[in-house]
Tab-separated table of C-alpha atoms and ligand atoms in Angstrom:
chain	number	residue	atom	x	y	z
A	21	MET	CA	2.579	-30.183	13.111
A	22	SER	CA	3.058	-28.506	16.491
A	23	LEU	CA	2.735	-25.003	16.812
A	24	MET	CA	6.243	-24.908	18.430
A	25	SER	CA	7.871	-26.821	15.458
A	26	ASN	CA	6.184	-24.385	13.307
A	27	LEU	CA	7.908	-21.473	14.972
A	28	SER	CA	11.127	-23.127	15.503
A	29	THR	CA	11.918	-23.876	11.866
A	30	SER	CA	13.558	-21.239	9.626
A	31	MET	CA	12.176	-23.003	6.585
A	32	THR	CA	9.246	-21.595	4.946
A	33	SER	CA	7.247	-23.081	1.866
A	34	SER	CA	6.953	-19.633	0.337
A	35	SER	CA	8.966	-18.497	-2.542
A	36	SER	CA	12.148	-16.428	-2.087
A	37	SER	CA	13.244	-13.003	-2.601
A	38	ALA	CA	16.355	-11.149	-3.714
A	39	PHE	CA	17.674	-10.414	-0.284
A	40	LEU	CA	19.834	-12.289	1.980
A	41	ALA	CA	18.835	-11.847	5.488
A	42	PRO	CA	21.217	-12.794	8.311
A	43	THR	CA	19.451	-15.227	10.529
A	44	SER	CA	20.083	-13.562	14.136
A	45	PHE	CA	17.590	-15.124	16.248
A	46	ASN	CA	18.551	-18.147	18.483
A	47	SER	CA	16.144	-20.708	17.824
A	48	SER	CA	17.285	-23.134	20.649
A	49	ARG	CA	16.474	-20.200	23.119
A	50	THR	CA	13.356	-19.477	21.716
A	51	GLN	CA	12.132	-22.989	21.875
A	52	ARG	CA	12.490	-22.994	25.719
A	53	VAL	CA	10.074	-19.888	26.137
A	54	SER	CA	6.546	-20.779	27.016
A	55	VAL	CA	4.266	-18.520	24.974
A	56	PRO	CA	0.736	-17.481	26.457
A	57	VAL	CA	-1.877	-19.035	24.116
A	58	LYS	CA	-3.221	-15.649	23.303
A	59	SER	CA	0.063	-14.527	21.719
A	60	PHE	CA	-0.330	-17.481	19.107
A	61	LYS	CA	-2.738	-15.728	17.097
A	62	ILE	CA	0.000	-13.137	16.283
A	63	CYS	CA	1.846	-15.857	14.430
A	64	LYS	CA	-1.105	-16.212	11.795
A	65	CYS	CA	1.064	-14.402	9.135
A	66	VAL	CA	3.783	-16.855	9.156
A	67	SER	CA	3.632	-19.056	5.888
A	68	THR	CA	3.283	-22.692	6.384
A	69	PRO	CA	6.704	-24.032	7.336
A	70	LEU	CA	8.022	-27.161	5.703
A	71	GLU	CA	7.923	-29.962	8.163
A	72	GLN	CA	11.600	-31.384	8.722
A	73	GLN	CA	10.914	-34.854	8.984
A	74	GLN	CA	13.788	-37.031	9.916
A	75	THR	CA	13.833	-39.504	6.820
A	76	ASP	CA	16.296	-41.030	4.995
A	77	TYR	CA	14.102	-41.926	2.149
A	78	LYS	CA	14.158	-39.709	-1.005
A	79	THR	CA	12.336	-39.648	-4.304
A	80	LYS	CA	14.008	-39.752	-7.424
A	81	VAL	CA	12.481	-36.488	-8.476
A	82	PRO	CA	15.034	-33.710	-9.272
A	83	ARG	CA	14.158	-30.374	-7.559
A	84	ASN	CA	13.304	-27.566	-9.944
A	85	SER	CA	16.716	-25.947	-10.285
A	86	ASN	CA	15.079	-22.346	-10.811
A	87	ILE	CA	13.497	-22.841	-7.348
A	88	ALA	CA	16.871	-23.812	-5.948
A	89	LYS	CA	18.167	-20.416	-7.257
A	90	LEU	CA	16.003	-18.594	-4.809
A	91	GLN	CA	17.461	-16.732	-1.816
A	92	ALA	CA	16.202	-17.384	1.643
A	93	GLY	CA	12.534	-17.006	2.287
A	94	TYR	CA	9.996	-14.862	0.501
A	95	LEU	CA	10.411	-11.366	2.289
A	96	PHE	CA	7.086	-11.099	4.168
A	97	PRO	CA	6.982	-14.786	5.636
A	98	GLU	CA	10.528	-13.802	6.726
A	99	VAL	CA	9.391	-10.539	8.278
A	100	ALA	CA	6.767	-12.754	10.079
A	101	ARG	CA	9.006	-15.440	11.229
A	102	ARG	CA	11.283	-12.539	12.946
A	103	ARG	CA	8.097	-10.986	14.530
A	104	ALA	CA	7.055	-14.586	15.814
A	105	ALA	CA	10.755	-15.044	17.117
A	106	HIS	CA	10.533	-11.578	18.744
A	107	LEU	CA	7.364	-12.600	20.596
A	108	LEU	CA	8.892	-15.915	21.903
A	109	LYS	CA	11.779	-13.693	23.311
A	110	TYR	CA	9.426	-11.193	24.579
A	111	PRO	CA	6.176	-12.915	25.242
A	112	ASN	CA	4.532	-9.973	27.048
A	113	ALA	CA	5.665	-7.308	24.557
A	114	GLN	CA	2.909	-5.174	22.759
A	115	VAL	CA	4.049	-5.964	19.354
A	116	ILE	CA	2.809	-3.525	16.615
A	117	SER	CA	2.850	-4.456	13.143
A	118	LEU	CA	3.462	-1.752	10.517
A	119	GLY	CA	5.389	-4.359	8.409
A	120	ILE	CA	3.834	-6.785	6.080
A	121	GLY	CA	1.245	-4.222	4.768
A	122	ASP	CA	-2.002	-6.299	5.697
A	123	THR	CA	-5.155	-4.418	5.982
A	124	THR	CA	-6.653	-4.014	9.378
A	125	GLU	CA	-9.863	-2.401	9.261
A	126	PRO	CA	-13.325	-4.256	9.046
A	127	ILE	CA	-14.885	-4.458	5.470
A	128	PRO	CA	-18.001	-2.178	5.222
A	129	ASP	CA	-21.262	-3.764	6.058
A	130	VAL	CA	-22.835	-2.823	2.663
A	131	ILE	CA	-20.020	-5.061	0.955
A	132	THR	CA	-20.110	-8.135	3.404
A	133	SER	CA	-23.977	-8.151	3.129
A	134	ALA	CA	-23.699	-8.751	-0.423
A	135	MET	CA	-21.361	-11.564	0.222
A	136	ALA	CA	-23.648	-13.045	3.004
A	137	LYS	CA	-26.441	-12.744	0.719
A	138	ARG	CA	-24.810	-14.555	-2.085
A	139	SER	CA	-23.413	-17.130	0.393
A	140	GLN	CA	-26.985	-17.735	1.773
A	141	ALA	CA	-28.390	-17.976	-1.805
A	142	LEU	CA	-26.009	-21.081	-2.321
A	143	SER	CA	-27.988	-22.939	0.255
A	144	THR	CA	-31.158	-22.676	-2.019
A	145	LEU	CA	-31.950	-24.449	-5.081
A	146	GLU	CA	-32.579	-21.323	-7.150
A	147	GLY	CA	-29.322	-19.378	-5.877
A	148	TYR	CA	-26.924	-22.341	-6.013
A	149	SER	CA	-24.350	-21.990	-8.758
A	150	GLY	CA	-21.167	-24.148	-9.408
A	151	TYR	CA	-18.232	-23.236	-11.431
A	152	GLY	CA	-18.505	-19.874	-13.047
A	153	ALA	CA	-16.882	-18.208	-16.079
A	154	GLU	CA	-13.081	-18.556	-15.554
A	155	GLN	CA	-12.770	-14.925	-16.614
A	156	GLY	CA	-15.050	-13.594	-13.877
A	157	GLU	CA	-18.915	-12.806	-13.973
A	158	LYS	CA	-19.911	-10.587	-16.750
A	159	ALA	CA	-21.639	-7.998	-14.379
A	160	LEU	CA	-18.507	-7.693	-12.511
A	161	ARG	CA	-16.289	-7.105	-15.456
A	162	ALA	CA	-18.527	-4.746	-16.898
A	163	ALA	CA	-18.757	-2.812	-13.700
A	164	LEU	CA	-14.882	-2.865	-13.393
A	165	ALA	CA	-14.603	-1.473	-16.977
A	166	SER	CA	-17.334	1.479	-16.383
A	167	THR	CA	-15.909	2.166	-12.826
A	168	PHE	CA	-12.049	2.212	-13.430
A	169	TYR	CA	-11.591	2.490	-17.341
A	170	SER	CA	-14.452	4.607	-18.875
A	171	ASN	CA	-13.339	6.620	-21.628
A	172	LEU	CA	-10.191	4.642	-21.771
A	173	GLY	CA	-11.367	2.089	-24.698
A	174	ILE	CA	-10.958	-0.719	-22.164
A	175	GLU	CA	-13.801	-3.105	-22.666
A	176	GLU	CA	-15.517	-5.808	-20.379
A	177	ASP	CA	-13.913	-8.718	-22.334
A	178	ASP	CA	-10.432	-6.945	-21.918
A	179	ILE	CA	-10.796	-7.610	-18.174
A	180	PHE	CA	-10.136	-11.133	-16.137
A	181	VAL	CA	-11.212	-11.218	-12.883
A	182	SER	CA	-9.030	-13.372	-10.712
A	183	ASP	CA	-8.334	-14.221	-6.925
A	184	GLY	CA	-5.738	-11.507	-6.776
A	185	ALA	CA	-2.820	-9.571	-8.413
A	186	LYS	CA	-0.003	-11.640	-7.080
A	187	CYS	CA	-1.912	-14.757	-8.550
A	188	ASP	CA	-2.028	-13.146	-11.962
A	189	ILE	CA	1.597	-12.126	-11.782
A	190	GLY	CA	2.129	-15.803	-11.472
A	191	ARG	CA	-0.073	-16.625	-14.326
A	192	LEU	CA	1.283	-13.725	-16.585
A	193	GLN	CA	4.729	-15.479	-15.884
A	194	VAL	CA	3.268	-18.768	-17.159
A	195	VAL	CA	2.276	-16.909	-20.297
A	196	PHE	CA	5.613	-15.398	-21.008
A	197	GLY	CA	7.635	-18.656	-20.232
A	198	SER	CA	11.109	-18.836	-19.618
A	199	ASN	CA	12.480	-17.244	-22.806
A	200	VAL	CA	11.933	-13.783	-22.108
A	201	THR	CA	13.870	-11.003	-20.393
A	202	MET	CA	12.690	-8.807	-17.646
A	203	ALA	CA	13.019	-5.537	-16.186
A	204	VAL	CA	11.870	-4.214	-12.771
A	205	GLN	CA	12.043	-1.185	-10.587
A	206	ASP	CA	14.648	-1.395	-7.830
A	207	PRO	CA	13.052	-1.432	-5.294
A	208	SER	CA	9.906	-3.399	-6.020
A	209	TYR	CA	7.426	-5.744	-4.733
A	210	PRO	CA	9.115	-9.012	-4.513
A	211	ALA	CA	6.872	-11.281	-6.458
A	212	TYR	CA	7.911	-9.929	-9.929
A	213	VAL	CA	11.525	-11.078	-9.454
A	214	ASP	CA	10.673	-14.215	-7.598
A	215	SER	CA	8.386	-15.501	-10.257
A	216	SER	CA	10.787	-14.702	-13.034
A	217	VAL	CA	13.513	-16.652	-11.079
A	218	ILE	CA	11.025	-19.543	-10.691
A	219	MET	CA	10.156	-19.365	-14.280
A	220	GLY	CA	13.798	-19.686	-15.393
A	221	GLN	CA	13.977	-16.274	-16.920
A	222	THR	CA	17.046	-15.481	-14.947
A	223	GLY	CA	20.527	-16.543	-14.197
A	224	GLN	CA	21.887	-17.469	-10.699
A	225	PHE	CA	21.774	-14.859	-7.586
A	226	GLN	CA	25.083	-12.900	-7.530
A	227	LYS	CA	25.866	-12.082	-4.043
A	228	ASP	CA	28.395	-9.293	-4.571
A	229	VAL	CA	25.507	-7.149	-6.099
A	230	GLU	CA	22.609	-8.904	-4.763
A	231	LYS	CA	20.972	-9.300	-7.894
A	232	TYR	CA	20.003	-12.178	-10.076
A	233	ALA	CA	21.792	-12.296	-13.421
A	234	ASN	CA	19.553	-11.245	-16.638
A	235	ILE	CA	17.262	-9.095	-14.782
A	236	GLU	CA	17.400	-5.467	-15.466
A	237	TYR	CA	17.080	-3.602	-12.220
A	238	MET	CA	15.844	-0.042	-12.708
A	239	ARG	CA	17.078	1.834	-9.994
A	240	CYS	CA	14.718	4.115	-8.516
A	241	THR	CA	16.030	6.464	-5.740
A	242	PRO	CA	15.459	10.022	-4.341
A	243	GLU	CA	17.891	11.307	-6.737
A	244	ASN	CA	15.985	10.220	-9.911
A	245	GLY	CA	12.557	10.923	-8.391
A	246	PHE	CA	11.934	7.296	-8.061
A	247	PHE	CA	11.616	7.002	-11.807
A	248	PRO	CA	14.264	5.228	-13.772
A	249	ASP	CA	16.660	6.849	-16.083
A	250	LEU	CA	15.377	5.124	-19.214
A	251	SER	CA	18.188	6.230	-21.170
A	252	THR	CA	20.321	3.704	-19.200
A	253	VAL	CA	17.982	0.788	-19.118
A	254	ALA	CA	18.636	-2.037	-21.476
A	255	ARG	CA	15.756	-3.466	-23.631
A	256	THR	CA	13.783	-6.172	-22.133
A	257	ASP	CA	10.854	-8.190	-23.351
A	258	ILE	CA	8.947	-7.605	-20.142
A	259	ILE	CA	8.947	-4.604	-17.835
A	260	PHE	CA	7.156	-4.908	-14.422
A	261	PHE	CA	6.105	-1.540	-13.264
A	262	CYS	CA	4.311	-0.568	-10.365
A	263	SER	CA	2.497	2.792	-9.579
A	264	PRO	CA	2.129	3.859	-6.963
A	265	ASN	CA	5.250	1.847	-6.036
A	266	ASN	CA	5.450	-0.616	-3.365
A	267	PRO	CA	7.556	0.086	-1.261
A	268	THR	CA	8.688	3.688	-2.113
A	269	GLY	CA	5.138	5.049	-2.360
A	270	ALA	CA	6.154	7.001	-5.443
A	271	ALA	CA	3.575	7.445	-8.358
A	272	ALA	CA	4.940	8.094	-11.629
A	273	THR	CA	3.591	11.125	-13.315
A	274	ARG	CA	1.620	11.231	-16.629
A	275	GLU	CA	4.931	12.498	-18.490
A	276	GLN	CA	7.042	9.822	-16.853
A	277	LEU	CA	4.438	6.978	-18.072
A	278	THR	CA	4.153	8.558	-21.400
A	279	GLN	CA	8.149	7.914	-21.466
A	280	LEU	CA	7.674	4.574	-20.127
A	281	VAL	CA	4.832	3.667	-22.852
A	282	GLN	CA	7.110	5.114	-25.780
A	283	PHE	CA	10.290	3.344	-24.345
A	284	ALA	CA	8.151	-0.013	-24.457
A	285	LYS	CA	6.997	0.812	-27.895
A	286	ASP	CA	10.473	1.559	-29.207
A	287	ASN	CA	11.730	-1.648	-28.052
A	288	GLY	CA	8.728	-3.734	-28.465
A	289	SER	CA	8.439	-4.771	-24.792
A	290	ILE	CA	5.412	-5.475	-22.868
A	291	ILE	CA	4.852	-3.459	-19.556
A	292	VAL	CA	3.107	-5.421	-16.778
A	293	TYR	CA	1.594	-2.454	-14.755
A	294	ASP	CA	0.710	-3.145	-11.127
A	295	SER	CA	-1.858	-0.558	-9.971
A	296	ALA	CA	-2.702	-2.254	-6.804
A	297	TYR	CA	-2.629	1.023	-4.857
A	298	ALA	CA	-3.948	3.450	-7.425
A	299	ILE	CA	-7.011	4.109	-5.392
A	300	TYR	CA	-4.622	5.763	-2.550
A	301	MET	CA	-3.485	8.403	-4.933
A	302	SER	CA	-3.900	12.140	-3.910
A	303	ASP	CA	-2.305	13.876	-6.671
A	304	ASP	CA	-3.572	14.007	-10.209
A	305	SER	CA	-0.898	11.118	-11.416
A	306	PRO	CA	-2.590	8.497	-13.778
A	307	ARG	CA	-4.375	5.616	-12.102
A	308	SER	CA	-4.394	3.378	-14.958
A	309	ILE	CA	-1.375	3.134	-17.646
A	310	PHE	CA	-4.331	2.999	-20.070
A	311	GLU	CA	-4.708	6.817	-19.497
A	312	ILE	CA	-1.458	6.873	-21.663
A	313	PRO	CA	-2.347	6.998	-25.433
A	314	GLY	CA	-0.911	3.819	-27.350
A	315	ALA	CA	-0.577	1.973	-23.878
A	316	LYS	CA	-3.209	-0.502	-24.983
A	317	GLU	CA	-0.718	-1.800	-27.478
A	318	VAL	CA	2.263	-2.457	-25.035
A	319	ALA	CA	0.642	-2.691	-21.763
A	320	ILE	CA	-1.174	-5.089	-19.230
A	321	GLU	CA	-2.653	-3.938	-16.097
A	322	THR	CA	-3.010	-5.836	-12.789
A	323	ALA	CA	-5.234	-4.384	-9.973
A	324	SER	CA	-6.793	-5.910	-6.852
A	325	PHE	CA	-9.599	-5.673	-4.327
A	326	SER	CA	-6.925	-6.407	-1.517
A	327	LYS	CA	-6.024	-2.830	-0.623
A	328	TYR	CA	-9.045	-1.192	-2.091
A	329	ALA	CA	-11.536	-2.953	0.157
A	330	GLY	CA	-9.546	-4.997	2.719
A	331	PHE	CA	-10.019	-8.055	0.609
A	332	THR	CA	-6.621	-9.413	1.301
A	333	GLY	CA	-8.297	-12.600	2.761
A	334	VAL	CA	-11.370	-12.442	0.701
A	335	ARG	CA	-9.190	-12.670	-2.495
A	336	LEU	CA	-10.336	-10.982	-5.441
A	337	GLY	CA	-8.491	-8.808	-8.326
A	338	TRP	CA	-8.363	-8.286	-12.018
A	339	THR	CA	-6.153	-8.031	-14.853
A	340	VAL	CA	-6.652	-6.149	-18.035
A	341	VAL	CA	-5.089	-7.545	-21.297
A	342	PRO	CA	-6.281	-5.356	-23.995
A	343	LYS	CA	-6.996	-7.110	-27.230
A	344	GLN	CA	-4.738	-4.788	-29.144
A	345	LEU	CA	-1.584	-6.355	-27.321
A	346	LEU	CA	0.055	-8.738	-29.701
A	347	PHE	CA	2.938	-10.922	-29.368
A	348	SER	CA	5.775	-10.667	-32.136
A	349	ASP	CA	3.973	-13.302	-34.276
A	350	GLY	CA	0.721	-11.154	-34.184
A	351	PHE	CA	-1.118	-13.583	-31.885
A	352	PRO	CA	-3.139	-11.736	-29.045
A	353	VAL	CA	-1.550	-11.903	-25.700
A	354	ALA	CA	-5.208	-11.884	-24.177
A	355	LYS	CA	-5.881	-15.334	-25.941
A	356	ASP	CA	-2.967	-16.858	-24.303
A	357	PHE	CA	-3.619	-15.389	-20.933
A	358	ASN	CA	-7.147	-16.745	-21.413
A	359	ARG	CA	-5.704	-20.100	-22.087
A	360	ILE	CA	-3.590	-20.121	-18.950
A	361	VAL	CA	-6.584	-18.767	-16.690
A	362	CYS	CA	-8.808	-21.701	-18.234
A	363	THR	CA	-5.996	-24.124	-17.462
A	364	CYS	CA	-4.502	-23.098	-14.136
A	365	PHE	CA	-7.681	-21.273	-12.628
A	366	ASN	CA	-11.170	-22.063	-12.292
A	367	GLY	CA	-12.634	-18.565	-11.821
A	368	ALA	CA	-12.591	-16.427	-8.583
A	369	SER	CA	-15.085	-17.304	-5.812
A	370	ASN	CA	-18.770	-16.309	-6.466
A	371	ILE	CA	-19.006	-14.963	-3.013
A	372	ALA	CA	-15.830	-12.825	-3.315
A	373	GLN	CA	-17.302	-11.397	-6.827
A	374	ALA	CA	-20.550	-10.542	-4.943
A	375	GLY	CA	-18.392	-8.506	-2.774
A	376	GLY	CA	-16.596	-7.031	-5.668
A	377	LEU	CA	-19.599	-5.926	-7.326
A	378	ALA	CA	-20.956	-4.355	-4.202
A	379	CYS	CA	-17.713	-2.515	-3.847
A	380	LEU	CA	-18.443	-0.795	-7.104
A	381	LEU	CA	-22.023	0.465	-6.322
A	382	PRO	CA	-22.312	4.021	-5.203
A	383	GLU	CA	-22.639	3.138	-1.638
A	384	GLY	CA	-19.794	0.602	-1.970
A	385	LEU	CA	-17.430	3.052	-3.385
A	386	GLU	CA	-18.343	5.458	-0.762
A	387	ALA	CA	-17.774	3.024	2.010
A	388	MET	CA	-14.420	1.984	0.532
A	389	GLN	CA	-13.312	5.488	0.257
A	390	GLU	CA	-14.118	6.070	3.852
A	391	VAL	CA	-11.582	3.041	5.002
A	392	ILE	CA	-9.138	4.255	2.295
A	393	GLY	CA	-9.239	7.880	3.980
A	394	PHE	CA	-8.657	6.317	7.455
A	395	TYR	CA	-5.493	4.518	6.072
A	396	LYS	CA	-4.519	7.938	4.498
A	397	GLU	CA	-4.864	9.732	7.657
A	398	ASN	CA	-2.636	7.099	9.405
A	399	THR	CA	0.053	7.760	6.787
A	400	LYS	CA	0.002	11.491	7.356
A	401	ILE	CA	0.479	10.580	11.169
A	402	ILE	CA	3.441	8.285	10.404
A	403	VAL	CA	5.053	11.043	7.962
A	404	GLY	CA	4.492	13.730	10.432
A	405	ALA	CA	6.269	11.669	13.099
A	406	PHE	CA	9.211	10.812	10.968
A	407	ASN	CA	9.647	14.361	9.703
A	408	SER	CA	9.560	15.803	12.988
A	409	LEU	CA	12.242	13.605	13.953
A	410	GLY	CA	14.331	14.904	11.091
A	411	PHE	CA	14.386	11.886	8.898
A	412	LYS	CA	14.140	12.192	5.103
A	413	VAL	CA	10.651	10.458	4.305
A	414	TYR	CA	9.327	9.395	1.009
A	415	GLY	CA	6.161	8.119	-0.320
A	416	GLY	CA	2.939	8.497	1.965
A	417	GLN	CA	1.044	10.956	-0.412
A	418	ASN	CA	-0.122	8.507	-2.983
A	419	ALA	CA	0.418	5.172	-1.122
A	420	PRO	CA	-0.121	3.657	2.161
A	421	TYR	CA	3.543	3.234	2.629
A	422	VAL	CA	6.127	5.468	4.158
A	423	TRP	CA	9.822	5.126	2.866
A	424	VAL	CA	12.138	6.157	5.528
A	425	HIS	CA	15.668	6.956	4.767
A	426	PHE	CA	18.413	5.659	7.023
A	427	PRO	CA	21.509	6.728	5.193
A	428	GLY	CA	24.439	4.579	5.295
A	429	GLN	CA	22.688	2.129	7.319
A	430	ASN	CA	21.856	-1.612	6.828
A	431	SER	CA	18.109	-1.994	6.495
A	432	TRP	CA	17.986	-5.452	8.340
A	433	ASP	CA	19.929	-3.564	11.243
A	434	VAL	CA	17.432	-0.676	11.426
A	435	PHE	CA	14.510	-3.378	11.393
A	436	SER	CA	16.087	-5.428	14.162
A	437	GLU	CA	16.963	-2.265	16.237
A	438	ILE	CA	13.379	-0.750	15.726
A	439	LEU	CA	11.869	-4.367	16.717
A	440	GLU	CA	14.310	-4.917	19.660
A	441	LYS	CA	13.898	-1.542	20.991
A	442	THR	CA	10.203	-0.590	20.297
A	443	HIS	CA	8.490	-3.741	19.450
A	444	ILE	CA	7.357	-2.471	16.171
A	445	VAL	CA	7.524	-4.523	13.034
A	446	THR	CA	8.634	-2.632	9.697
A	447	THR	CA	9.763	-3.961	6.591
A	448	PRO	CA	13.744	-3.483	5.742
A	449	GLY	CA	14.178	-1.766	2.385
A	450	SER	CA	16.554	-4.191	1.010
A	451	GLY	CA	13.944	-7.002	0.871
A	452	PHE	CA	12.568	-5.138	-2.187
A	453	GLY	CA	16.057	-5.221	-4.080
A	454	PRO	CA	19.375	-3.733	-3.436
A	455	GLY	CA	18.166	-0.203	-4.371
A	456	GLY	CA	16.066	-0.485	-0.976
A	457	GLU	CA	19.283	-0.645	1.136
A	458	GLY	CA	19.286	2.005	3.612
A	459	PHE	CA	15.512	2.396	3.786
A	460	ILE	CA	12.754	0.814	5.829
A	461	ARG	CA	9.170	0.758	4.706
A	462	VAL	CA	6.550	1.659	7.339
A	463	SER	CA	3.062	0.593	6.457
A	464	ALA	CA	0.038	2.669	7.244
A	465	PHE	CA	-2.313	-0.267	7.744
A	466	GLY	CA	-3.155	-0.448	11.362
A	467	HIS	CA	-5.681	0.520	14.025
A	468	ARG	CA	-5.264	4.184	14.741
A	469	GLU	CA	-4.366	3.689	18.250
A	470	ASN	CA	-1.495	1.459	17.200
A	471	VAL	CA	-0.341	3.871	14.755
A	472	LEU	CA	-0.286	6.607	17.271
A	473	GLU	CA	1.548	4.513	19.925
A	474	ALA	CA	3.950	3.421	17.348
A	475	CYS	CA	4.638	6.939	16.647
A	476	ARG	CA	5.119	7.393	20.381
A	477	ARG	CA	7.715	4.708	20.433
A	478	PHE	CA	9.477	6.221	17.409
A	479	GLN	CA	9.931	9.499	19.042
A	480	GLN	CA	11.331	7.965	22.383
A	481	LEU	CA	13.727	5.951	20.190
A	482	TYR	CA	15.004	8.675	17.950
A	483	ASN	CA	14.507	11.912	19.905
B	11	PLP	C1	2.450	-3.989	-5.538
B	11	PLP	C2	1.428	-5.211	-5.271
B	11	PLP	N1	0.912	-5.968	-6.023
B	11	PLP	C3	0.257	-7.039	-5.580
B	11	PLP	C4	-0.048	-7.429	-4.471
B	11	PLP	C5	-0.939	-8.621	-4.090
B	11	PLP	O1	-2.184	-8.232	-4.260
B	11	PLP	P1	-3.219	-9.520	-3.989
B	11	PLP	O2	-3.556	-9.444	-2.577
B	11	PLP	O3	-4.269	-9.194	-4.926
B	11	PLP	O4	-2.656	-10.624	-4.486
B	11	PLP	C6	0.593	-6.592	-3.516
B	11	PLP	C7	0.162	-6.908	-2.124
B	11	PLP	O5	0.930	-6.376	-1.048
B	11	PLP	C8	1.477	-5.551	-3.926
B	11	PLP	O6	1.967	-4.599	-2.993
């Protein structure tokens, strides 16, 4: 497929999200613009678009009606598509991306060296290895248990190493199947809702409220401190809960998580706790749901090296499914998860696992913390810039995301205005659910000079 047709189509092969984005860019205009080759690399985040071939032939295979329920494109490919369209419109623009939330800083050498060594060893008879354990290498599982869950009663065999948290969210949904109900923070990372729709756990999208039927949206706003009022939340089988939250940056306190665990226990629900950003926390809120007594009987935790060590491209994560967690018939959830992992996944890359192991050595942990400190400094700069302009700003303290309030405004309009006038890519809050309307998320993943330049442009726009 030509790059031009890549850019001109609005269809992407990614899954969808609970947002309805107005398509405001004129594709016939953009097709005529000639783009310098160097700009093309900026389009790399665009998901592989579906080729729209002219053909009358159709197979007899019906489309999965659950996938057909999804609205528009998955949020981040849609943001990337708009960025690409913007570049076609302004080929010389110095676009700064504080949108998708991809890491930008190099992986520390102590980690890549371990991967390089493992990779080289694959060229030797002694060092070669093929398929590994689907659950991950024993040494890495043990290191994860001792690094992140020591004294929490989580053992190495409770941990499943994977190719990332998003992939595990999908596999968990396969474990749960279509006959469960689910709750989600509103706003939240779109993969929870979309995978739920794809599994057939939901009804149709309801345009008037911008929600799927049969999902319990737990509103998280500044008014409730971004923690849902559980007394108004209906019982569901599964509760997706992300802390620190993407996009709001809010981390739940020990007291709030204790309430959540009790709520799950009272209702016989399972919490899927996403701790992808736990390492960014500055206050003393729990890093893991398993810090809460009783959580092992009601919770699964998914985590990732993506934002810990810049492994967004390397791909490595893990999910903890405690052996104490049982379905209503007494069958261990971990055994079914293991079955799905063995059926749908063949284990994380051995090279990536060597990198993961290096991350957890003392020098790896130190190097990781240094990069995280850099992003945290970026976060402070962004928070400072919006504060000085008089905006109400949330997040930032415990997560690399800044959640900026534009009361009464439409998120996609704010996103478009910022992009048009400053060439900065952000993420519209409504893309994370109706509760995100009126906000934009500004990511702190970026080179320092870009973050500083972005803040200068925000100053110019809003001063
Ligand atoms: C809350 C949350 N969970 C999971 C993921 C995906 O992580 P991974 O790269 O490990 O698939 C992301 C990525 O942005 C995220 O924000």
